[in-house]
CSV table of N, CA, C and O in Angstrom, one decimal:
chain,number,residue,atom,x,y,z
F,89,MET,N,-6.1,-44.5,-66.4
F,89,MET,CA,-5.8,-44.9,-67.9
F,89,MET,C,-3.8,-45.0,-67.9
F,89,MET,O,-3.6,-45.8,-68.3
F,90,PRO,N,-3.6,-44.4,-66.6
F,90,PRO,CA,-2.2,-44.6,-66.5
F,90,PRO,C,-1.9,-45.7,-66.4
F,90,PRO,O,-0.6,-46.4,-66.5
F,91,GLY,N,-2.1,-46.5,-65.3
F,91,GLY,CA,-2.0,-47.8,-64.9
F,91,GLY,C,-2.4,-49.0,-66.2
F,91,GLY,O,-1.4,-49.8,-66.1
F,92,ILE,N,-3.1,-48.8,-67.0
F,92,ILE,CA,-3.2,-49.6,-68.2
F,92,ILE,C,-2.1,-49.6,-68.7
F,92,ILE,O,-1.7,-50.7,-69.3
F,93,PHE,N,-1.7,-48.2,-69.3
F,93,PHE,CA,-0.4,-47.9,-70.0
F,93,PHE,C,0.5,-48.7,-69.3
F,93,PHE,O,1.7,-49.5,-70.2
F,94,ALA,N,1.0,-48.7,-68.1
F,94,ALA,CA,1.9,-49.0,-67.4
F,94,ALA,C,1.9,-50.6,-67.3
F,94,ALA,O,3.1,-51.2,-67.4
F,95,ARG,N,0.5,-51.2,-67.2
F,95,ARG,CA,0.7,-52.8,-67.2
F,95,ARG,C,1.1,-53.4,-68.7
F,95,ARG,O,1.5,-54.3,-69.2
F,96,LEU,N,0.8,-52.5,-69.8
F,96,LEU,CA,0.7,-52.9,-71.0
F,96,LEU,C,2.5,-52.9,-71.6
F,96,LEU,O,3.0,-53.2,-72.3
F,97,THR,N,3.2,-51.8,-70.9
F,97,THR,CA,4.4,-51.7,-71.1
F,97,THR,C,5.6,-52.4,-70.1
F,97,THR,O,6.8,-52.1,-70.3
F,98,SER,N,4.8,-53.2,-69.3
F,98,SER,CA,6.3,-53.6,-68.0
F,98,SER,C,6.5,-54.7,-68.8
F,98,SER,O,6.4,-55.5,-69.3
F,99,PRO,N,8.0,-54.4,-68.2
F,99,PRO,CA,8.9,-55.9,-68.7
F,99,PRO,C,8.3,-57.1,-68.0
F,99,PRO,O,8.7,-58.1,-68.6
F,100,LEU,N,7.6,-57.3,-67.0
F,100,LEU,CA,7.0,-58.4,-66.5
F,100,LEU,C,6.0,-59.0,-67.1
F,100,LEU,O,5.5,-59.8,-66.7
F,101,ARG,N,5.3,-58.2,-67.9
F,101,ARG,CA,3.9,-58.7,-68.7
F,101,ARG,C,4.7,-59.7,-69.3
F,101,ARG,O,4.0,-61.0,-69.5
F,102,HIS,N,6.0,-60.2,-69.8
F,102,HIS,CA,6.8,-61.2,-70.7
F,102,HIS,C,7.1,-62.1,-69.9
F,102,HIS,O,7.5,-63.1,-70.6
F,103,ILE,N,6.8,-62.2,-68.4
F,103,ILE,CA,7.4,-63.4,-67.7
F,103,ILE,C,6.4,-64.6,-68.1
F,103,ILE,O,5.4,-64.7,-67.6
F,104,ASP,N,7.1,-65.8,-68.5
F,104,ASP,CA,6.5,-67.1,-68.6
F,104,ASP,C,6.5,-67.9,-67.4
F,104,ASP,O,7.2,-69.1,-67.4
F,105,ALA,N,6.0,-67.6,-66.3
F,105,ALA,CA,6.2,-68.5,-65.3
F,105,ALA,C,5.0,-69.0,-64.4
F,105,ALA,O,4.0,-68.0,-64.5
F,106,ASP,N,4.8,-70.0,-63.8
F,106,ASP,CA,3.7,-70.2,-63.0
F,106,ASP,C,3.4,-69.9,-61.7
F,106,ASP,O,4.7,-70.0,-61.0
F,107,PRO,N,2.4,-68.8,-61.3
F,107,PRO,CA,2.9,-68.5,-60.0
F,107,PRO,C,3.0,-69.1,-58.8
F,107,PRO,O,3.4,-69.0,-57.9
F,108,ASP,N,2.3,-70.3,-59.0
F,108,ASP,CA,2.0,-71.4,-57.8
F,108,ASP,C,3.7,-71.8,-57.6
F,108,ASP,O,3.9,-72.2,-56.5
F,109,ARG,N,4.0,-72.3,-58.8
F,109,ARG,CA,5.5,-72.9,-58.9
F,109,ARG,C,6.5,-71.7,-57.9
F,109,ARG,O,7.6,-72.0,-57.4
F,110,LEU,N,6.7,-70.7,-58.7
F,110,LEU,CA,7.2,-69.3,-57.6
F,110,LEU,C,7.1,-69.4,-56.3
F,110,LEU,O,8.2,-69.3,-55.4
F,111,VAL,N,5.8,-69.3,-55.7
F,111,VAL,CA,5.5,-69.5,-54.4
F,111,VAL,C,6.3,-71.0,-53.9
F,111,VAL,O,6.8,-70.7,-52.8
F,112,LEU,N,6.0,-72.2,-54.6
F,112,LEU,CA,7.0,-73.0,-53.7
F,112,LEU,C,8.5,-72.9,-53.8
F,112,LEU,O,8.8,-73.4,-52.7
F,113,GLU,N,8.9,-72.3,-54.9
F,113,GLU,CA,10.2,-72.1,-54.8
F,113,GLU,C,10.9,-71.2,-53.6
F,113,GLU,O,11.6,-71.4,-52.9
F,114,ALA,N,9.7,-70.1,-53.4
F,114,ALA,CA,10.1,-69.4,-52.6
F,114,ALA,C,10.1,-69.8,-50.9
F,114,ALA,O,10.9,-69.6,-50.3
F,115,HIS,N,9.3,-70.7,-50.9
F,115,HIS,CA,8.9,-71.5,-49.5
F,115,HIS,C,10.2,-72.5,-49.4
F,115,HIS,O,10.8,-72.5,-48.3
F,116,GLN,N,11.1,-72.9,-50.4
F,116,GLN,CA,12.0,-73.8,-50.6
F,116,GLN,C,13.2,-72.9,-50.2
F,116,GLN,O,14.3,-73.4,-49.2
F,117,LEU,N,13.5,-71.8,-50.4
F,117,LEU,CA,14.3,-70.7,-50.5
F,117,LEU,C,14.5,-70.3,-49.0
F,117,LEU,O,15.6,-70.0,-48.0
F,118,LEU,N,12.9,-70.1,-48.1
F,118,LEU,CA,12.9,-69.6,-46.9
F,118,LEU,C,13.2,-70.9,-46.1
F,118,LEU,O,14.0,-70.6,-44.9
F,119,ARG,N,13.2,-72.2,-46.2
F,119,ARG,CA,13.5,-73.2,-45.5
F,119,ARG,C,15.2,-73.0,-45.8
F,119,ARG,O,15.8,-73.4,-44.5
F,120,ARG,N,15.7,-73.1,-46.3
F,120,ARG,CA,17.2,-72.8,-46.8
F,120,ARG,C,17.7,-71.9,-45.5
F,120,ARG,O,18.9,-71.8,-45.3
F,121,ALA,N,17.2,-70.3,-45.8
F,121,ALA,CA,17.4,-69.6,-44.9
F,121,ALA,C,17.2,-70.0,-43.3
F,121,ALA,O,18.4,-69.5,-42.8
F,122,GLU,N,16.5,-70.9,-43.3
F,122,GLU,CA,16.2,-71.4,-41.7
F,122,GLU,C,17.5,-72.3,-41.4
F,122,GLU,O,17.9,-72.1,-40.7
F,123,GLU,N,17.9,-73.1,-42.3
F,123,GLU,CA,18.9,-74.1,-42.2
F,123,GLU,C,20.4,-73.1,-42.1
F,123,GLU,O,21.3,-73.8,-41.4
F,124,ASN,N,20.5,-72.0,-42.5
F,124,ASN,CA,21.7,-71.2,-42.5
F,124,ASN,C,21.4,-70.0,-41.3
F,124,ASN,O,22.0,-69.1,-41.5
F,125,HIS,N,20.6,-70.7,-40.3
F,125,HIS,CA,20.4,-69.7,-39.2
F,125,HIS,C,21.7,-68.9,-38.5
F,125,HIS,O,22.9,-70.0,-38.3
F,126,GLY,N,22.1,-67.8,-38.4
F,126,GLY,CA,23.3,-67.1,-38.1
F,126,GLY,C,24.3,-67.0,-39.0
F,126,GLY,O,25.2,-66.0,-38.9
F,127,VAL,N,24.2,-67.6,-40.0
F,127,VAL,CA,25.1,-66.5,-41.5
F,127,VAL,C,24.3,-65.8,-42.2
F,127,VAL,O,23.2,-65.9,-42.9
F,128,TRP,N,24.5,-64.5,-41.5
F,128,TRP,CA,23.6,-63.3,-42.2
F,128,TRP,C,23.4,-63.3,-43.5
F,128,TRP,O,22.4,-63.0,-44.3
F,129,ALA,N,24.6,-63.4,-44.4
F,129,ALA,CA,24.8,-63.3,-45.9
F,129,ALA,C,23.8,-64.1,-46.2
F,129,ALA,O,23.2,-63.8,-47.4
F,130,ALA,N,23.9,-65.1,-46.0
F,130,ALA,CA,23.2,-66.5,-46.8
F,130,ALA,C,21.9,-66.0,-46.5
F,130,ALA,O,21.0,-66.4,-47.2
F,131,MET,N,21.5,-66.1,-44.9
F,131,MET,CA,19.7,-65.6,-44.7
F,131,MET,C,19.5,-64.5,-45.6
F,131,MET,O,18.3,-64.5,-46.0
F,132,THR,N,20.1,-63.4,-45.8
F,132,THR,CA,19.6,-62.2,-46.3
F,132,THR,C,19.2,-62.7,-47.8
F,132,THR,O,18.4,-62.2,-48.6
F,133,ALA,N,20.4,-63.4,-48.6
F,133,ALA,CA,20.3,-63.7,-50.0
F,133,ALA,C,18.9,-64.5,-50.3
F,133,ALA,O,18.2,-64.2,-51.1
F,134,TYR,N,18.7,-65.5,-49.5
F,134,TYR,CA,17.7,-66.4,-49.8
F,134,TYR,C,16.5,-66.0,-49.2
F,134,TYR,O,15.4,-66.1,-49.9
F,135,ALA,N,16.2,-65.2,-48.1
F,135,ALA,CA,15.1,-64.4,-47.8
F,135,ALA,C,14.8,-63.2,-49.0
F,135,ALA,O,13.8,-63.1,-49.2
F,136,GLY,N,15.8,-62.8,-49.6
F,136,GLY,CA,15.6,-61.5,-50.7
F,136,GLY,C,15.3,-62.4,-51.7
F,136,GLY,O,14.0,-61.8,-52.3
F,137,MET,N,15.8,-63.5,-52.3
F,137,MET,CA,15.1,-64.3,-53.8
F,137,MET,C,13.7,-64.6,-53.3
F,137,MET,O,12.7,-64.5,-54.3
F,138,ALA,N,13.5,-65.0,-52.0
F,138,ALA,CA,12.1,-65.9,-51.8
F,138,ALA,C,11.0,-64.4,-51.8
F,138,ALA,O,10.1,-64.8,-52.6
F,139,SER,N,11.4,-63.2,-51.6
F,139,SER,CA,10.8,-62.0,-51.5
F,139,SER,C,10.2,-61.8,-52.7
F,139,SER,O,9.2,-61.4,-52.9
F,140,VAL,N,11.4,-62.0,-53.6
F,140,VAL,CA,11.1,-61.4,-55.3
F,140,VAL,C,10.4,-62.3,-55.7
F,140,VAL,O,9.5,-62.1,-56.7
F,141,LYS,N,10.5,-63.8,-55.3
F,141,LYS,CA,9.7,-64.7,-56.2
F,141,LYS,C,8.3,-64.5,-55.8
F,141,LYS,O,7.1,-64.8,-56.5
F,142,ILE,N,7.8,-64.2,-54.5
F,142,ILE,CA,6.6,-64.2,-54.2
F,142,ILE,C,5.9,-62.7,-54.8
F,142,ILE,O,4.6,-62.5,-55.2
F,143,GLN,N,6.7,-61.6,-54.6
F,143,GLN,CA,6.1,-60.3,-55.2
F,143,GLN,C,5.6,-60.7,-56.9
F,143,GLN,O,4.8,-60.1,-57.1
F,144,ILE,N,6.6,-61.4,-57.8
F,144,ILE,CA,6.4,-61.7,-59.1
F,144,ILE,C,5.0,-62.6,-59.1
F,144,ILE,O,4.2,-62.3,-59.9
F,145,ALA,N,5.0,-63.6,-58.3
F,145,ALA,CA,3.9,-64.1,-58.2
F,145,ALA,C,2.7,-63.4,-58.2
F,145,ALA,O,1.5,-63.9,-59.1
F,146,GLN,N,2.4,-62.7,-57.4
F,146,GLN,CA,1.7,-61.8,-56.8
F,146,GLN,C,1.2,-61.0,-57.9
F,146,GLN,O,-0.1,-61.1,-58.3
F,147,TYR,N,2.1,-60.3,-58.8
F,147,TYR,CA,1.8,-59.3,-60.0
F,147,TYR,C,1.4,-60.2,-60.6
F,147,TYR,O,0.6,-60.3,-61.8
F,148,LEU,N,1.9,-61.8,-61.4
F,148,LEU,CA,1.5,-62.5,-62.4
F,148,LEU,C,0.0,-62.7,-62.5
F,148,LEU,O,-0.9,-62.8,-63.1
F,149,LYS,N,-0.4,-63.2,-60.9
F,149,LYS,CA,-1.7,-63.4,-60.6
F,149,LYS,C,-2.7,-62.1,-60.9
F,149,LYS,O,-3.9,-62.4,-61.2
F,150,GLU,N,-2.1,-61.4,-60.4
F,150,GLU,CA,-3.3,-60.1,-60.6
F,150,GLU,C,-3.3,-59.1,-62.1
F,150,GLU,O,-4.5,-59.0,-62.4
F,151,HIS,N,-2.3,-59.4,-62.7
F,151,HIS,CA,-2.3,-58.9,-64.2
F,151,HIS,C,-2.0,-59.8,-65.3
F,151,HIS,O,-1.9,-59.5,-66.2
F,152,ARG,N,-2.2,-61.0,-65.1
F,152,ARG,CA,-1.9,-62.0,-66.3
F,152,ARG,C,-3.1,-61.9,-67.2
F,152,ARG,O,-4.3,-61.8,-66.8
F,153,ASP,N,-3.1,-61.9,-68.5
F,153,ASP,CA,-4.1,-61.7,-69.4
F,153,ASP,C,-5.2,-62.9,-69.6
F,153,ASP,O,-4.2,-64.1,-69.3
């Protein structure tokens, strides 16, 4: 029961995004990270954003009404 309540009150519930599009955007960000090989700040930023997009896409696929 607590899981259902958490999903109903989750701020992620209102995200209006296509999970497949988020994965494509994440892939593009990972390509940019590869292009900036050796520039650790850029690589970390691109990889971090890609990770977030993939996690949100996974959440949306699992919990979308």
